[in-house]
PDB file of C-alpha atoms and ligand atoms in Angstrom:
ATOM      1  CA  UNK A  60      27.539 -14.549   5.388  1.00 80.00           C
ATOM      2  CA  UNK A  61      26.873 -11.924   2.735  1.00 90.00           C
ATOM      3  CA  UNK A  62      23.166 -12.631   2.382  1.00 94.00           C
ATOM      4  CA  UNK A  63      20.556 -10.215   3.687  1.00 97.00           C
ATOM      5  CA  UNK A  64      18.626 -11.174   6.804  1.00 97.00           C
ATOM      6  CA  UNK A  65      14.950 -10.589   6.127  1.00 98.00           C
ATOM      7  CA  UNK A  66      12.400 -10.482   8.936  1.00 98.00           C
ATOM      8  CA  UNK A  67       8.904 -11.413   7.842  1.00 98.00           C
ATOM      9  CA  UNK A  68       5.705 -12.033   9.787  1.00 97.00           C
ATOM     10  CA  UNK A  69       2.438 -10.550  10.903  1.00 97.00           C
ATOM     11  CA  UNK A  70       1.944  -6.975  12.117  1.00 95.00           C
ATOM     12  CA  UNK A  71       2.947  -6.498  15.728  1.00 93.00           C
ATOM     13  CA  UNK A  72       5.360  -9.426  15.922  1.00 96.00           C
ATOM     14  CA  UNK A  73       8.308  -7.105  16.582  1.00 95.00           C
ATOM     15  CA  UNK A  74      10.031  -7.117  13.175  1.00 97.00           C
ATOM     16  CA  UNK A  75      11.167  -3.495  13.440  1.00 96.00           C
ATOM     17  CA  UNK A  76      12.412  -3.495  17.025  1.00 96.00           C
ATOM     18  CA  UNK A  77      14.081  -6.898  16.758  1.00 98.00           C
ATOM     19  CA  UNK A  78      15.519  -6.017  13.351  1.00 98.00           C
ATOM     20  CA  UNK A  79      17.139  -2.883  14.765  1.00 98.00           C
ATOM     21  CA  UNK A  80      18.703  -4.849  17.626  1.00 98.00           C
ATOM     22  CA  UNK A  81      19.871  -7.604  15.336  1.00 98.00           C
ATOM     23  CA  UNK A  82      21.455  -5.105  12.945  1.00 98.00           C
ATOM     24  CA  UNK A  83      23.261  -3.426  15.841  1.00 98.00           C
ATOM     25  CA  UNK A  84      24.539  -6.769  17.121  1.00 97.00           C
ATOM     26  CA  UNK A  85      25.725  -7.908  13.701  1.00 97.00           C
ATOM     27  CA  UNK A  86      26.986  -4.444  12.704  1.00 97.00           C
ATOM     28  CA  UNK A  87      24.824  -4.429   9.606  1.00 98.00           C
ATOM     29  CA  UNK A  88      22.747  -1.701   8.035  1.00 98.00           C
ATOM     30  CA  UNK A  89      19.054  -1.834   8.965  1.00 98.00           C
ATOM     31  CA  UNK A  90      16.187  -1.103   6.574  1.00 98.00           C
ATOM     32  CA  UNK A  91      12.524  -1.004   7.564  1.00 98.00           C
ATOM     33  CA  UNK A  92      10.457  -1.258   4.386  1.00 98.00           C
ATOM     34  CA  UNK A  93       7.485   0.753   5.683  1.00 96.00           C
ATOM     35  CA  UNK A  94       9.763   3.624   6.747  1.00 97.00           C
ATOM     36  CA  UNK A  95      11.657   3.442   3.449  1.00 98.00           C
ATOM     37  CA  UNK A  96       8.404   3.660   1.455  1.00 98.00           C
ATOM     38  CA  UNK A  97       7.349   6.622   3.586  1.00 97.00           C
ATOM     39  CA  UNK A  98      10.620   8.388   2.824  1.00 97.00           C
ATOM     40  CA  UNK A  99      10.459   7.592  -0.891  1.00 97.00           C
ATOM     41  CA  UNK A 100       6.836   8.701  -1.335  1.00 97.00           C
ATOM     42  CA  UNK A 101       6.806  11.518   1.230  1.00 97.00           C
ATOM     43  CA  UNK A 102       3.599  10.045   2.724  1.00 96.00           C
ATOM     44  CA  UNK A 103       2.950   7.838   5.706  1.00 94.00           C
ATOM     45  CA  UNK A 104       1.567   4.317   5.201  1.00 94.00           C
ATOM     46  CA  UNK A 105      -1.871   5.346   6.424  1.00 92.00           C
ATOM     47  CA  UNK A 106      -2.095   8.190   3.897  1.00 94.00           C
ATOM     48  CA  UNK A 107      -0.930   5.995   1.010  1.00 96.00           C
ATOM     49  CA  UNK A 108      -3.705   3.488   1.789  1.00 95.00           C
ATOM     50  CA  UNK A 109      -6.314   6.193   2.316  1.00 93.00           C
ATOM     51  CA  UNK A 110      -5.532   8.371  -0.708  1.00 96.00           C
ATOM     52  CA  UNK A 111      -4.277   5.844  -3.243  1.00 97.00           C
ATOM     53  CA  UNK A 112      -5.392   2.435  -1.944  1.00 96.00           C
ATOM     54  CA  UNK A 113      -3.656  -0.803  -1.062  1.00 96.00           C
ATOM     55  CA  UNK A 114      -2.710  -1.469  -4.714  1.00 97.00           C
ATOM     56  CA  UNK A 115      -0.426   1.569  -4.745  1.00 97.00           C
ATOM     57  CA  UNK A 116       1.184   0.534  -1.465  1.00 97.00           C
ATOM     58  CA  UNK A 117       1.807  -2.988  -2.747  1.00 98.00           C
ATOM     59  CA  UNK A 118       3.379  -1.638  -5.911  1.00 98.00           C
ATOM     60  CA  UNK A 119       5.731   0.543  -3.817  1.00 98.00           C
ATOM     61  CA  UNK A 120       6.619  -2.614  -1.865  1.00 98.00           C
ATOM     62  CA  UNK A 121       7.410  -4.510  -5.034  1.00 97.00           C
ATOM     63  CA  UNK A 122       9.642  -1.739  -6.394  1.00 97.00           C
ATOM     64  CA  UNK A 123      11.489  -1.526  -3.105  1.00 97.00           C
ATOM     65  CA  UNK A 124      11.925  -5.306  -2.884  1.00 97.00           C
ATOM     66  CA  UNK A 125      13.684  -5.296  -6.249  1.00 96.00           C
ATOM     67  CA  UNK A 126      16.074  -2.579  -5.090  1.00 96.00           C
ATOM     68  CA  UNK A 127      16.824  -4.206  -1.742  1.00 96.00           C
ATOM     69  CA  UNK A 128      17.459  -7.631  -3.243  1.00 92.00           C
ATOM     70  CA  UNK A 129      20.399  -6.149  -5.156  1.00 94.00           C
ATOM     71  CA  UNK A 130      22.119  -5.208  -1.904  1.00 95.00           C
ATOM     72  CA  UNK A 131      24.054  -7.350   0.574  1.00 95.00           C
ATOM     73  CA  UNK A 132      24.492  -7.703   4.345  1.00 96.00           C
ATOM     74  CA  UNK A 133      21.324  -5.804   5.210  1.00 98.00           C
ATOM     75  CA  UNK A 134      18.909  -6.573   8.008  1.00 98.00           C
ATOM     76  CA  UNK A 135      15.476  -5.893   6.513  1.00 98.00           C
ATOM     77  CA  UNK A 136      12.229  -5.614   8.483  1.00 98.00           C
ATOM     78  CA  UNK A 137       9.398  -6.109   5.995  1.00 98.00           C
ATOM     79  CA  UNK A 138       5.807  -4.887   6.272  1.00 96.00           C
ATOM     80  CA  UNK A 139       3.532  -7.778   7.267  1.00 96.00           C
ATOM     81  CA  UNK A 140       2.005  -8.092   3.791  1.00 96.00           C
ATOM     82  CA  UNK A 141       5.157  -7.862   1.706  1.00 95.00           C
ATOM     83  CA  UNK A 142       5.592 -11.615   1.282  1.00 91.00           C
ATOM     84  CA  UNK A 143       2.000 -12.099   0.114  1.00 94.00           C
ATOM     85  CA  UNK A 144       3.347 -11.232  -3.311  1.00 96.00           C
ATOM     86  CA  UNK A 145       5.059 -14.452  -4.511  1.00 94.00           C
ATOM     87  CA  UNK A 146       7.442 -12.418  -6.621  1.00 95.00           C
ATOM     88  CA  UNK A 147       8.667 -10.493  -3.548  1.00 96.00           C
ATOM     89  CA  UNK A 148       9.056 -13.735  -1.630  1.00 94.00           C
ATOM     90  CA  UNK A 149      11.096 -15.219  -4.443  1.00 95.00           C
ATOM     91  CA  UNK A 150      13.481 -12.326  -4.932  1.00 94.00           C
ATOM     92  CA  UNK A 151      13.978 -11.716  -1.218  1.00 95.00           C
ATOM     93  CA  UNK A 152      14.899 -15.353  -0.663  1.00 94.00           C
ATOM     94  CA  UNK A 153      17.337 -15.470  -3.593  1.00 93.00           C
ATOM     95  CA  UNK A 154      19.762 -13.243  -1.748  1.00 92.00           C
ATOM     96  CA  UNK A 155      18.447 -13.483   1.808  1.00 96.00           C
ATOM     97  CA  UNK A 156      17.674 -15.699   4.765  1.00 96.00           C
ATOM     98  CA  UNK A 157      14.002 -15.332   5.682  1.00 97.00           C
ATOM     99  CA  UNK A 158      13.180 -15.280   9.375  1.00 98.00           C
ATOM    100  CA  UNK A 159       9.547 -15.327  10.428  1.00 98.00           C
ATOM    101  CA  UNK A 160       8.666 -13.828  13.800  1.00 98.00           C
ATOM    102  CA  UNK A 161       5.519 -15.267  15.362  1.00 97.00           C
ATOM    103  CA  UNK A 162       3.432 -14.094  18.300  1.00 96.00           C
ATOM    104  CA  UNK A 163       0.099 -15.237  19.655  1.00 95.00           C
ATOM    105  CA  UNK A 164      -3.005 -13.269  18.536  1.00 96.00           C
ATOM    106  CA  UNK A 165      -3.607 -11.702  21.974  1.00 94.00           C
ATOM    107  CA  UNK A 166      -0.052 -10.343  22.105  1.00 93.00           C
ATOM    108  CA  UNK A 167      -0.429  -9.022  18.567  1.00 94.00           C
ATOM    109  CA  UNK A 168      -3.716  -7.337  19.496  1.00 94.00           C
ATOM    110  CA  UNK A 169      -2.129  -5.615  22.479  1.00 91.00           C
ATOM    111  CA  UNK A 170       0.734  -4.316  20.404  1.00 90.00           C
ATOM    112  CA  UNK A 171      -1.222  -3.127  17.357  1.00 90.00           C
ATOM    113  CA  UNK A 172      -3.871  -1.356  19.449  1.00 87.00           C
ATOM    114  CA  UNK A 173      -1.200   1.088  20.500  1.00 81.00           C
ATOM    115  CA  UNK A 174      -0.371   2.107  16.920  1.00 73.00           C
ATOM    116  CA  UNK A 175      -3.684   2.112  15.054  1.00 62.00           C
ATOM    117  CA  UNK A 176      -2.620   4.691  12.468  1.00 63.00           C
ATOM    118  CA  UNK A 177       0.174   2.491  11.153  1.00 64.00           C
ATOM    119  CA  UNK A 178      -2.090  -0.467  10.337  1.00 82.00           C
ATOM    120  CA  UNK A 179      -4.920   0.568   8.018  1.00 86.00           C
ATOM    121  CA  UNK A 180      -5.744  -3.071   7.188  1.00 88.00           C
ATOM    122  CA  UNK A 181      -6.865  -3.739  10.739  1.00 87.00           C
ATOM    123  CA  UNK A 182      -9.500  -0.996  10.719  1.00 81.00           C
ATOM    124  CA  UNK A 183     -10.352   1.487  13.457  1.00 80.00           C
ATOM    125  CA  UNK A 184     -11.444  -1.009  16.093  1.00 84.00           C
ATOM    126  CA  UNK A 185      -9.028  -3.912  15.893  1.00 89.00           C
ATOM    127  CA  UNK A 186     -10.500  -7.218  17.086  1.00 92.00           C
ATOM    128  CA  UNK A 187      -8.963 -10.555  17.960  1.00 95.00           C
ATOM    129  CA  UNK A 188     -11.228 -12.162  15.318  1.00 94.00           C
ATOM    130  CA  UNK A 189      -9.803  -9.948  12.565  1.00 93.00           C
ATOM    131  CA  UNK A 190      -6.259 -10.824  13.595  1.00 95.00           C
ATOM    132  CA  UNK A 191      -6.997 -14.562  13.735  1.00 96.00           C
ATOM    133  CA  UNK A 192      -8.707 -14.385  10.331  1.00 95.00           C
ATOM    134  CA  UNK A 193      -5.772 -12.576   8.680  1.00 95.00           C
ATOM    135  CA  UNK A 194      -3.211 -14.838  10.350  1.00 96.00           C
ATOM    136  CA  UNK A 195      -5.039 -17.872   8.985  1.00 96.00           C
ATOM    137  CA  UNK A 196      -5.180 -16.392   5.479  1.00 96.00           C
ATOM    138  CA  UNK A 197      -1.448 -15.639   5.552  1.00 96.00           C
ATOM    139  CA  UNK A 198       0.028 -18.643   7.323  1.00 95.00           C
ATOM    140  CA  UNK A 199       1.194 -20.404   4.147  1.00 95.00           C
ATOM    141  CA  UNK A 200       3.184 -17.350   3.100  1.00 95.00           C
ATOM    142  CA  UNK A 201       4.875 -16.921   6.469  1.00 96.00           C
ATOM    143  CA  UNK A 202       5.691 -20.623   6.636  1.00 94.00           C
ATOM    144  CA  UNK A 203       8.025 -20.208   3.663  1.00 94.00           C
ATOM    145  CA  UNK A 204      10.682 -18.736   5.989  1.00 96.00           C
ATOM    146  CA  UNK A 205      14.012 -20.510   6.524  1.00 95.00           C
ATOM    147  CA  UNK A 206      13.794 -19.854  10.255  1.00 96.00           C
ATOM    148  CA  UNK A 207      10.754 -19.435  12.502  1.00 97.00           C
ATOM    149  CA  UNK A 208      10.971 -17.840  15.931  1.00 97.00           C
ATOM    150  CA  UNK A 209       8.061 -17.855  18.345  1.00 95.00           C
ATOM    151  CA  UNK A 210       8.527 -14.658  20.332  1.00 94.00           C
ATOM    152  CA  UNK A 211       5.796 -15.306  22.928  1.00 88.00           C
ATOM    153  CA  UNK A 212       7.139 -14.894  26.441  1.00 89.00           C
ATOM    154  CA  UNK A 213      10.640 -13.989  25.255  1.00 94.00           C
ATOM    155  CA  UNK A 214      12.474 -10.732  25.953  1.00 95.00           C
ATOM    156  CA  UNK A 215      14.007  -8.831  22.997  1.00 96.00           C
ATOM    157  CA  UNK A 216      17.478 -10.057  24.027  1.00 96.00           C
ATOM    158  CA  UNK A 217      16.265 -13.651  24.121  1.00 97.00           C
ATOM    159  CA  UNK A 218      14.653 -13.306  20.684  1.00 97.00           C
ATOM    160  CA  UNK A 219      17.870 -11.943  19.181  1.00 97.00           C
ATOM    161  CA  UNK A 220      19.865 -14.748  20.848  1.00 97.00           C
ATOM    162  CA  UNK A 221      17.506 -17.359  19.411  1.00 97.00           C
ATOM    163  CA  UNK A 222      17.766 -15.841  15.932  1.00 97.00           C
ATOM    164  CA  UNK A 223      21.569 -15.874  16.135  1.00 97.00           C
ATOM    165  CA  UNK A 224      21.605 -19.527  17.211  1.00 96.00           C
ATOM    166  CA  UNK A 225      19.268 -20.537  14.398  1.00 95.00           C
ATOM    167  CA  UNK A 226      21.253 -18.484  11.865  1.00 94.00           C
ATOM    168  CA  UNK A 227      24.397 -20.387  12.849  1.00 90.00           C
ATOM    169  CA  UNK A 228      22.495 -23.622  12.179  1.00 85.00           C
ATOM    170  CA  UNK A 229      21.504 -22.435   8.705  1.00 82.00           C
ATOM    171  CA  UNK A 230      25.098 -21.333   7.968  1.00 77.00           C
ATOM    172  CA  UNK A 231      26.497 -24.697   9.080  1.00 78.00           C
ATOM    173  CA  UNK A 232      24.016 -26.490   6.822  1.00 75.00           C
ATOM    174  CA  UNK A 233      24.970 -24.241   3.881  1.00 72.00           C
ATOM    175  CA  UNK A 234      28.675 -24.836   4.515  1.00 68.00           C
ATOM    176  CA  UNK A 235      28.147 -28.629   4.500  1.00 73.00           C
ATOM    177  CA  UNK A 236      26.207 -28.677   1.223  1.00 68.00           C
TER     178      UNK A 236
HETATM  179  C1  S3P B 153       0.730  -4.493   6.547  1.00 92.05           C
HETATM  180  C2  S3P B 153       1.625  -4.360   7.575  1.00 92.05           C
HETATM  181  C3  S3P B 153       2.196  -3.067   7.974  1.00 92.05           C
HETATM  182  C4  S3P B 153       2.220  -2.103   6.767  1.00 92.05           C
HETATM  183  C5  S3P B 153       0.859  -1.998   6.142  1.00 92.05           C
HETATM  184  C6  S3P B 153       0.329  -3.352   5.662  1.00 92.05           C
HETATM  185  C7  S3P B 153       0.165  -5.849   6.251  1.00 92.05           C
HETATM  186  O1  S3P B 153       3.531  -3.241   8.445  1.00 92.05           O
HETATM  187  O2  S3P B 153       3.147  -2.539   5.817  1.00 92.05           O
HETATM  188  O3  S3P B 153      -0.015  -1.439   7.073  1.00 92.05           O
HETATM  189  O4  S3P B 153      -0.436  -6.045   5.183  1.00 92.05           O
HETATM  190  O5  S3P B 153       0.349  -6.758   7.105  1.00 92.05           O
HETATM  191  P1  S3P B 153       3.900  -3.929   9.870  1.00 92.05           P
HETATM  192  O6  S3P B 153       3.907  -5.407   9.666  1.00 92.05           O
HETATM  193  O7  S3P B 153       5.253  -3.393  10.167  1.00 92.05           O
HETATM  194  O8  S3P B 153       2.866  -3.492  10.844  1.00 92.05           O
END
């Protein structure tokens, strides 16, 4: 399968850590879009939001999406808001299998509290209400994935194993059609 594997989903669902493991297992190159934008702009995500606003960050995401969609066999961990732009969603899915990682709001809260600086959209004091509200607003975008994996209660190894099983299913379907 030459297509990219694109992990989408809310902040704190494990896209980066699972993406790295998956890339190692499949011997593919791994790209984390937030880290890539930080390298390209020379600023961290927090600073981009603070100094130039969300609009600038989203435009960096769109530029990067176009570049990544031209490449093959990547494992890409997207920032949680990347697929809110329908254009990004469209071009990522043209040459990629979209996998959405889900986690329950309490698990997300626990994870994001540890890395406040990286998530300017959640504000200084992250609350469960804010997470539930954003999840609700974004659910239609995340549901566009080809594969959905609920990570609650699963170890990283189990999550990767489930992704691999579901990817085989998608490949078999593609081969049949
Ligand atoms: C965002 C998610 C973050 C980062 C930025 C905006 C979002 O990435 O791109 O803070 O809109 O959900 P992670 O999903 O890796 O936390």
